[in-house]
XYZ file of C-alpha atoms in Angstrom:
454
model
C -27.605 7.934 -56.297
C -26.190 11.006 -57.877
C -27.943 12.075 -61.610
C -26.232 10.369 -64.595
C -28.022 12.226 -66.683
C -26.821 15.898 -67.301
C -28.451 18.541 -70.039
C -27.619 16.325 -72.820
C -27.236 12.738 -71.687
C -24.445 11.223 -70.001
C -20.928 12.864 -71.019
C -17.653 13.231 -69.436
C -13.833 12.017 -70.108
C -13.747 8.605 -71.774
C -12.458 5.776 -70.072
C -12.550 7.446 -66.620
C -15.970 8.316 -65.996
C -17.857 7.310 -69.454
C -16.450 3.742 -69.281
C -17.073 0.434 -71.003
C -18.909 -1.189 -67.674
C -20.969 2.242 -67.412
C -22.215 2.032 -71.337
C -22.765 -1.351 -71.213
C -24.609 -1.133 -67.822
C -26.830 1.941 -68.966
C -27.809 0.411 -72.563
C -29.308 -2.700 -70.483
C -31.102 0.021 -68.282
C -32.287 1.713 -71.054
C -33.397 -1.419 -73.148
C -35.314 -2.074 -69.780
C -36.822 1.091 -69.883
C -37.322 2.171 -73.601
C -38.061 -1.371 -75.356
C -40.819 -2.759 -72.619
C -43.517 -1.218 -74.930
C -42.231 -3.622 -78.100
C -41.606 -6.442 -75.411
C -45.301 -5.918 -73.985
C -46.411 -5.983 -77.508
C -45.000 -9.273 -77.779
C -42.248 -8.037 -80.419
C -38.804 -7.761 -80.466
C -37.262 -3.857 -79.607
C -35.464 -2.422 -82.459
C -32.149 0.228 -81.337
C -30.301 2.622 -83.775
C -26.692 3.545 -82.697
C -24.740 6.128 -84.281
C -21.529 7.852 -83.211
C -19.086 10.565 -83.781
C -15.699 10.082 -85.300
C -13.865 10.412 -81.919
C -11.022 8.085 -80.943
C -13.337 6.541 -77.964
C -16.015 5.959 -79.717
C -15.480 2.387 -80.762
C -15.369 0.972 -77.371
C -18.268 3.216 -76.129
C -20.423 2.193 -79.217
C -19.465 -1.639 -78.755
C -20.440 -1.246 -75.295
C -23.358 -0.134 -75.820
C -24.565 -2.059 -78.681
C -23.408 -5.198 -76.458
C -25.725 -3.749 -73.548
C -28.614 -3.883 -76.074
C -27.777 -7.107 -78.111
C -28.093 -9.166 -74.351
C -30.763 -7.634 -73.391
C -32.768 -8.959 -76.168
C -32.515 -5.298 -78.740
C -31.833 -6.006 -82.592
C -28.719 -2.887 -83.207
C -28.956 -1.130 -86.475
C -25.159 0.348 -86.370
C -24.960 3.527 -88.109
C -21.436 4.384 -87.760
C -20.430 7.810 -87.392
C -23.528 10.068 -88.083
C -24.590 13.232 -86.961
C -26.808 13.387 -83.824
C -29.762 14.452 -85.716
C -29.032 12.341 -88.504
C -29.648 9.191 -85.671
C -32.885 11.164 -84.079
C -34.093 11.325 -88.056
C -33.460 7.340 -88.701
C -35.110 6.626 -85.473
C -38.575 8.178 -86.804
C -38.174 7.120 -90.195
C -37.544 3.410 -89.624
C -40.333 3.174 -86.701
C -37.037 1.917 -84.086
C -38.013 1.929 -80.760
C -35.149 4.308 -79.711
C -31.515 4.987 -80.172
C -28.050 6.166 -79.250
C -25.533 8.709 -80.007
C -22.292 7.941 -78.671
C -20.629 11.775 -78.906
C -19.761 14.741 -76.501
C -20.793 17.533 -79.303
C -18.289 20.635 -79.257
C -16.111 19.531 -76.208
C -12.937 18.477 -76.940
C -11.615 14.843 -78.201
C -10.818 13.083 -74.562
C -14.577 13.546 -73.673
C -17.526 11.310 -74.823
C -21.236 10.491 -74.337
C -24.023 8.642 -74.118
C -27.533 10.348 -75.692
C -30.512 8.081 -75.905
C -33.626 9.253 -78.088
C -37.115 7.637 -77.681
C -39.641 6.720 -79.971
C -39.763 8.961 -82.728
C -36.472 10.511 -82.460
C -37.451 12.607 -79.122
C -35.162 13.765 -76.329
C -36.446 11.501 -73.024
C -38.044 13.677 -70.381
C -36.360 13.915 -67.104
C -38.742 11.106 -65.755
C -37.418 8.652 -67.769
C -34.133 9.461 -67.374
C -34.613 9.021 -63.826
C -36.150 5.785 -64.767
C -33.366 4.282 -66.794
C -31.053 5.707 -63.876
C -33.433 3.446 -61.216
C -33.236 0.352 -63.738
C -29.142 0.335 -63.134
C -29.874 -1.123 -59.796
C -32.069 -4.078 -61.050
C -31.516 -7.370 -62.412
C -30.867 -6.504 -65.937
C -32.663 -8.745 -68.761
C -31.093 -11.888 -70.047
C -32.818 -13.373 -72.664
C -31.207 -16.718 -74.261
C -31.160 -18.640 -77.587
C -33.003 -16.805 -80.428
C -33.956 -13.761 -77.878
C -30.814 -12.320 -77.672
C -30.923 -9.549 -79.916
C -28.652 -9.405 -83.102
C -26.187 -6.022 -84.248
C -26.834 -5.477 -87.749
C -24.862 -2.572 -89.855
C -27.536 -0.066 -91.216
C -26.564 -0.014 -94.517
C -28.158 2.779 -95.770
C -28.042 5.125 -93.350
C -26.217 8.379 -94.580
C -27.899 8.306 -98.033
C -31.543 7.779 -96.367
C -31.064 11.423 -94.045
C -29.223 12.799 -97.154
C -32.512 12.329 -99.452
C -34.628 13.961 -96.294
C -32.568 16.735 -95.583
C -32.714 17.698 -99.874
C -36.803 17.054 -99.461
C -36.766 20.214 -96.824
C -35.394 22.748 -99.510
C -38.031 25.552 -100.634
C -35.020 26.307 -102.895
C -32.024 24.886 -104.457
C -28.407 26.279 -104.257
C -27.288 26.347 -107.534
C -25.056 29.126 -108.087
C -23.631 29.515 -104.324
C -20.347 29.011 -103.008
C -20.281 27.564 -99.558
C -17.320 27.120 -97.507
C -17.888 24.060 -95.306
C -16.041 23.286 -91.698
C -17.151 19.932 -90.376
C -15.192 20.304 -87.185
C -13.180 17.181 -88.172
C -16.554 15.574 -87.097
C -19.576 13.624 -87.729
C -20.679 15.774 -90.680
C -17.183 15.795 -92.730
C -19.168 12.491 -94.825
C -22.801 13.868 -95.141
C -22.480 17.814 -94.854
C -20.391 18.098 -98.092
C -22.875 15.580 -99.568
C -25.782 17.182 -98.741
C -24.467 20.738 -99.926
C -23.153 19.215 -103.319
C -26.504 17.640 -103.856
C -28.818 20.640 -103.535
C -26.707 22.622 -105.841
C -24.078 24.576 -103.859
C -20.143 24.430 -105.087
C -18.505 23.553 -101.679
C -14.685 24.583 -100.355
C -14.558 22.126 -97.131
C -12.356 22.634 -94.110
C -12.157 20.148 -90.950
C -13.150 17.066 -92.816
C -9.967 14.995 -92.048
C -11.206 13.205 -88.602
C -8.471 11.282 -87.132
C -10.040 10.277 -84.097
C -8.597 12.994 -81.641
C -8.961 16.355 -83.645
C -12.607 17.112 -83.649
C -13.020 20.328 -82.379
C -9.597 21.165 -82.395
C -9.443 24.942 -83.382
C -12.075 24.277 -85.559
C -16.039 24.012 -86.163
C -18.284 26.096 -84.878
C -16.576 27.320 -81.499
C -13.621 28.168 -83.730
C -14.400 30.382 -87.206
C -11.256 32.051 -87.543
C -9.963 29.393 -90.145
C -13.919 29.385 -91.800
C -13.885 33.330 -91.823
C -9.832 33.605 -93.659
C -10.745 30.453 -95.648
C -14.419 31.987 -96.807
C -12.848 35.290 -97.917
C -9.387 33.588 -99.398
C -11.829 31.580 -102.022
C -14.152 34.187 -102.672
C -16.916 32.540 -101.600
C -20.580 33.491 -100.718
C -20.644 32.282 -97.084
C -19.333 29.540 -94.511
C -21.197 27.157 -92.699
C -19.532 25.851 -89.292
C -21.184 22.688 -87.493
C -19.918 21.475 -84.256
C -18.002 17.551 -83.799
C -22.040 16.137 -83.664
C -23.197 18.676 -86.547
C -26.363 19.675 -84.707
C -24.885 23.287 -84.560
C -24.558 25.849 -87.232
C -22.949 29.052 -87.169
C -22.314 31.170 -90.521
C -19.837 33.969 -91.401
C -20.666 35.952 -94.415
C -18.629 37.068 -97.696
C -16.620 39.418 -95.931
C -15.693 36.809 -92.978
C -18.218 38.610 -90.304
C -19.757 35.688 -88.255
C -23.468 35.436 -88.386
C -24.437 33.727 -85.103
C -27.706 31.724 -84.334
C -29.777 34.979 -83.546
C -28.873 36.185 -86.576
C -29.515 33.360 -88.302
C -33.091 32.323 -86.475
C -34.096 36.061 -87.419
C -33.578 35.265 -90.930
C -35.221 32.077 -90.757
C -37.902 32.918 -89.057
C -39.162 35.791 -91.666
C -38.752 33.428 -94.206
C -41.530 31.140 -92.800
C -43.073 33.601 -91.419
C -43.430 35.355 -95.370
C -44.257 31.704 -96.359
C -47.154 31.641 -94.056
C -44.999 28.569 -92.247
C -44.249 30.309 -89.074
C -46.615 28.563 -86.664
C -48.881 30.960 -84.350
C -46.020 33.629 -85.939
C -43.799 33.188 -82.911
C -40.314 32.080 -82.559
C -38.712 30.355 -80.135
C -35.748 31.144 -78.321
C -33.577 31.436 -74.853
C -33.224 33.961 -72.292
C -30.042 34.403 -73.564
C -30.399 35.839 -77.295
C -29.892 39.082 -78.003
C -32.800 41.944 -77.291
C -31.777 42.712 -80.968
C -33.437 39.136 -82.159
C -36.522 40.390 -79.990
C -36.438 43.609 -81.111
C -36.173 42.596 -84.861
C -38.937 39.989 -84.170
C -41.818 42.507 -83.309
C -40.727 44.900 -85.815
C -42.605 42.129 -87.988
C -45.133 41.056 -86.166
C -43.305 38.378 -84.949
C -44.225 37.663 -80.965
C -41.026 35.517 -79.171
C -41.370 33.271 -76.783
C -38.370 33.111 -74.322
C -37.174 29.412 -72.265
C -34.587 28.858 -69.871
C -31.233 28.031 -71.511
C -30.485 24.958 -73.021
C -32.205 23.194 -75.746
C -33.907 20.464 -74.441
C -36.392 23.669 -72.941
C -36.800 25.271 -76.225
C -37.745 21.881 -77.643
C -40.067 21.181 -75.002
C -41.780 24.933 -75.283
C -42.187 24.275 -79.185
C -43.910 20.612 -78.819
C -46.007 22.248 -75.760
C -47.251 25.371 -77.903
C -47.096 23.299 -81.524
C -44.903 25.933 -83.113
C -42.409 25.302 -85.818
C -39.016 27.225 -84.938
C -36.721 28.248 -82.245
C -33.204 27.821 -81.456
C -30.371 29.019 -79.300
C -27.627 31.787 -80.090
C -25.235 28.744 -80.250
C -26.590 27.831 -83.098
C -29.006 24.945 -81.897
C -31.709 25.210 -84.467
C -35.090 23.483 -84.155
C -37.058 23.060 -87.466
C -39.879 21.493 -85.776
C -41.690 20.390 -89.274
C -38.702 18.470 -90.020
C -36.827 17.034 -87.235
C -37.238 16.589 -83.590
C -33.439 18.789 -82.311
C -31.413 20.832 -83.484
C -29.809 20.170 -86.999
C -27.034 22.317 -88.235
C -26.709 21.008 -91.817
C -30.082 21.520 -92.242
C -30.211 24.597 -91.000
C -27.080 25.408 -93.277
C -29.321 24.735 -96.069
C -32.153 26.271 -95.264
C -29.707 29.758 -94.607
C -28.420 29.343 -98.248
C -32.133 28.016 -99.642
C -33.226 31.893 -98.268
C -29.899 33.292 -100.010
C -30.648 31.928 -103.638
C -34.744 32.537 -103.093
C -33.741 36.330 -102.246
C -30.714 36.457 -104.389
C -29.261 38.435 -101.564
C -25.806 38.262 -99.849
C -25.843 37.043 -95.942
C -24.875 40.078 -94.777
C -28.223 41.971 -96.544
C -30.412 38.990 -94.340
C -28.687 39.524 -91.483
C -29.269 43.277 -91.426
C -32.894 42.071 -90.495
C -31.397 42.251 -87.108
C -29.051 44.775 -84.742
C -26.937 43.285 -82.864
C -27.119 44.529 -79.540
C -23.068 44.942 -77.962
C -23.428 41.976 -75.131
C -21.017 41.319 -72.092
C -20.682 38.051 -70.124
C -18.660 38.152 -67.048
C -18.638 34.645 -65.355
C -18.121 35.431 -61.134
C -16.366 32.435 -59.399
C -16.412 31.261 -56.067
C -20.170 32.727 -55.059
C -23.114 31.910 -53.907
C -25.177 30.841 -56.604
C -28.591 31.003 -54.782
C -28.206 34.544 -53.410
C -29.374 35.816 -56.640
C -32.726 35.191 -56.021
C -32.351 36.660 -52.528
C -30.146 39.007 -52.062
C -31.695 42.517 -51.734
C -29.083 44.726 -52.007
C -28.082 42.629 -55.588
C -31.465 43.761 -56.716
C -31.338 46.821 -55.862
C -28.132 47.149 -57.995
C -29.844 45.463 -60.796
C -33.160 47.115 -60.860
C -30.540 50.579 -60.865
C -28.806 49.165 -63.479
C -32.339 48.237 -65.952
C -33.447 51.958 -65.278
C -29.934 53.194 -67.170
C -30.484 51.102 -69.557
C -34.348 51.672 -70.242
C -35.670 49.707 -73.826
C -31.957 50.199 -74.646
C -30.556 47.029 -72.965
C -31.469 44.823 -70.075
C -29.553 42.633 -67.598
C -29.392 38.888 -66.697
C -27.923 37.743 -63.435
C -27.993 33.566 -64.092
C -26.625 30.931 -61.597
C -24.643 28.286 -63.052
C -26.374 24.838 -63.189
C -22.796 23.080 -62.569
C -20.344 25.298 -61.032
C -20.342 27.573 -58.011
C -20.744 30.852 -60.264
C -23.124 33.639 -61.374
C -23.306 34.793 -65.064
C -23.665 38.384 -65.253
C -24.713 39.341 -68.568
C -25.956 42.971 -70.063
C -26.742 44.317 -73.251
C -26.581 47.929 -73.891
C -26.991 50.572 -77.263
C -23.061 50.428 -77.458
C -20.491 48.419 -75.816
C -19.035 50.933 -73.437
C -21.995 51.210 -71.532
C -22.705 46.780 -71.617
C -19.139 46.609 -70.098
C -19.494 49.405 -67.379
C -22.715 48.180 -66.273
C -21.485 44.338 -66.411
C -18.779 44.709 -64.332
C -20.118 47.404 -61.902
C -22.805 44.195 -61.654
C -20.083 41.620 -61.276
C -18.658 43.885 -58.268
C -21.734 43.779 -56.141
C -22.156 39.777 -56.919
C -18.949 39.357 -55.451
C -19.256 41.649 -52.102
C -22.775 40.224 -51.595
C -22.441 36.734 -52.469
C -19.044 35.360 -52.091
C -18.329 32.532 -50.231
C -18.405 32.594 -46.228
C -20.205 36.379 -46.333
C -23.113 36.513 -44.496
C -26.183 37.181 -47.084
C -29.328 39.161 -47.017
C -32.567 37.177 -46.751
């Protein structure tokens, strides 16, 4: 049977391939899987389900809560939440597991299916696989007073409000914060949150009709943030994605402030705090040598993961460190939540603004921004980059132009037949020369039907 499960759960376009006989069939797989501990301990499994304001949601959430209701799971509905909002509620109620019903930044038409374990954690791939295995068995069918009951948890929103204002080292009085919820789940609890630890808030995309989220705004959008942060004056904008556990920033002038920038800011602030765990930082192959560079400047050793942040999650509980993130703005603040959280990163940004009383754009200096190319080549081999000779011949050419000025990346796509060339370099001129002189050879060596090296 082909994987379900991708990166980040099971997501694709609603009512095609995440369907109501697909959500209800996985949530009685996954009550299987995830509630046999409370069933072995001879009590009933406990489920919180939270969603994000799109459209499809309803029927997807229904589905699943139905899935866990008949197989014997009491629901605590949350409504539309963020996704870390859910993996927060999970730990701090003692539930056996949850849901988030949301496809994060993609667009309105798509939808998923996220489950969190015990304590609010990501499930390894083994269980996954397990919950995948449990679709092809008898599902559980409890009757009478077993079949579990769907409950509406009540006091969701203000319960992750209260914890997210219990992380501050510093309140935000006297900062103006533009805030884009992405016409999302954080247009309820972002504005909230900000108002509450001090901050006077402008907010954008916090209208969610069901089929805007995303929709040229949010955190894979910050024109409207960037005109709308310098139009009111205002210290800085926030941007979180349709699931809010992004952040991106853009600072008084309307420069965006990505989550390299961002993690280099946050990091010296632990790491002046003595908070900083083993003084290392956590991040992806694919942040900028700038975030590295800045790092040991400070003393600050990183440790790099594959991409994605389900790795940088995993490298952080492995080591027991207390920060890392991705450049998309996936923050982890391991001492207060168990994935990335982009309101509370949001406030932690602005807690480091009023502690400092500096502007965004003095913290970010912290870091240069190395220039950075991507070019995506389609229709190659994606293997042949770990074989082809002549490609690394071309690349190891290409490192020794660059020297500690840059470096190169050469990265197969996990889901489509492509390789993603990417190069940093002291100015842009050179990243883009080298990048596509790169992107040349890919394509002689390893297109499709060419013979390859071995």
């Amino acid at each position: 049977m082909a994987r379900l499960f991708g990166t980040d759960g099971v997501r694709g376009l609603a009512n095609q391939d995440v369907t109501a006989d697909l959500a209800l069939r996985i949530a009685q797989a996954g009550a299987r899987v995830l509630g046999a501990e409370a069933r072995n301990a001879g009590r009933r499994p406990v489920a919180v389900v939270a969603r994000d304001p799109r459209q499809s949601g309803d029927f997807i959430a229904a589905a699943v809560s139905a899935g866990f209701a008949s197989s014997g799971v009491d629901v605590l509905d949350a409504g539309v939440l963020p996704t870390p909002a859910a993996a927060f509620l999970i730990a701090d109620i003692g539930a056996d597991f949850g849901v988030v019903i949301s496809a994060s930044h993609n667009p309105a038409p798509d939808n998923g299916i996220k489950f969190f374990a015990r304590a609010g954690k990501k499930l390894p791939d083994e269980v996954e696989i397990a919950i995948e295995a449990a679709l092809e068995h008898p599902q559980l069918a409890p009757l009478g007073g077993d079949i579990g009951r769907i409950k509406r948890f009540a006091d969701a929103e203000d319960r992750y409000v209260v914890h997210l204002l219990t992380t501050l080292p510093h309140r935000l009085d006297g900062l103006h914060v533009v805030l884009d919820c992405a016409h999302g789940a954080a247009a309820g609890v972002s504005p909230e949150a900000f108002s509450q630890a001090g901050a006077r808030i402008t907010v954008i995309g916090n209208d969610p009709n069901g089929m805007n989220i995303n929709d040229g705004v949010g955190s894979t959008h910050l024109d409207k943030l960037a005109a709308a942060v310098v139009a009111a004056g205002a210290d800085v904008g926030i941007a979180h994605d349709g699931d809010a556990d992004r952040c991106l920033a853009v600072d008084a002038n309307g420069k965006v402030v990505d989550g390299d920038q961002i993690m280099a800011i946050l990091a010296l602030a632990q790491f002046e705090r003595g908070a900083l765990r083993e003084n290392t930082l956590v991040a992806t192959v694919m942040s900028n040598l700038g975030l590295k560079v800045a790092m040991a400047q400070h003393g600050i050793a990183m440790l790099e993961t594959r991409v994605g942040d389900r790795y940088v999650l995993e490298a952080i509980n492995e080591k027991k460190l207390s920060l890392g993130g991705e450049q998309s703005g996936h923050i982890i603040f391991a001492d207060h939540a168990t994935t990335g959280d982009g309101i509370l990163t949001g406030l932690q940004l602005l807690s480091q603004m009023a502690a400092t009383k500096k502007t965004l754009a003095e913290l970010a200096s912290v870091m240069k921004v190395y220039p950075q190319t991507l070019v995506n080549v389609r229709g190659v081999d994606r293997d042949g980059v770990s074989t082809d000779r002549v490609l690394a011949q071309a690349v190891a050419e290409a490192e020794a132009d660059l020297g500690e000025t840059g470096r190169v990346l050469l990265r197969p796509s996990g889901t489509e037949p492509l390789v993603r060339v990417m190069v940093e370099a002291g100015d842009q001129a050179t990243a883009d020369r080298i990048a596509e002189s790169l992107a040349d050879v890919v394509r002689q060596r390893l297109s499709t039907g060419v013979e390859q090296s071995i």
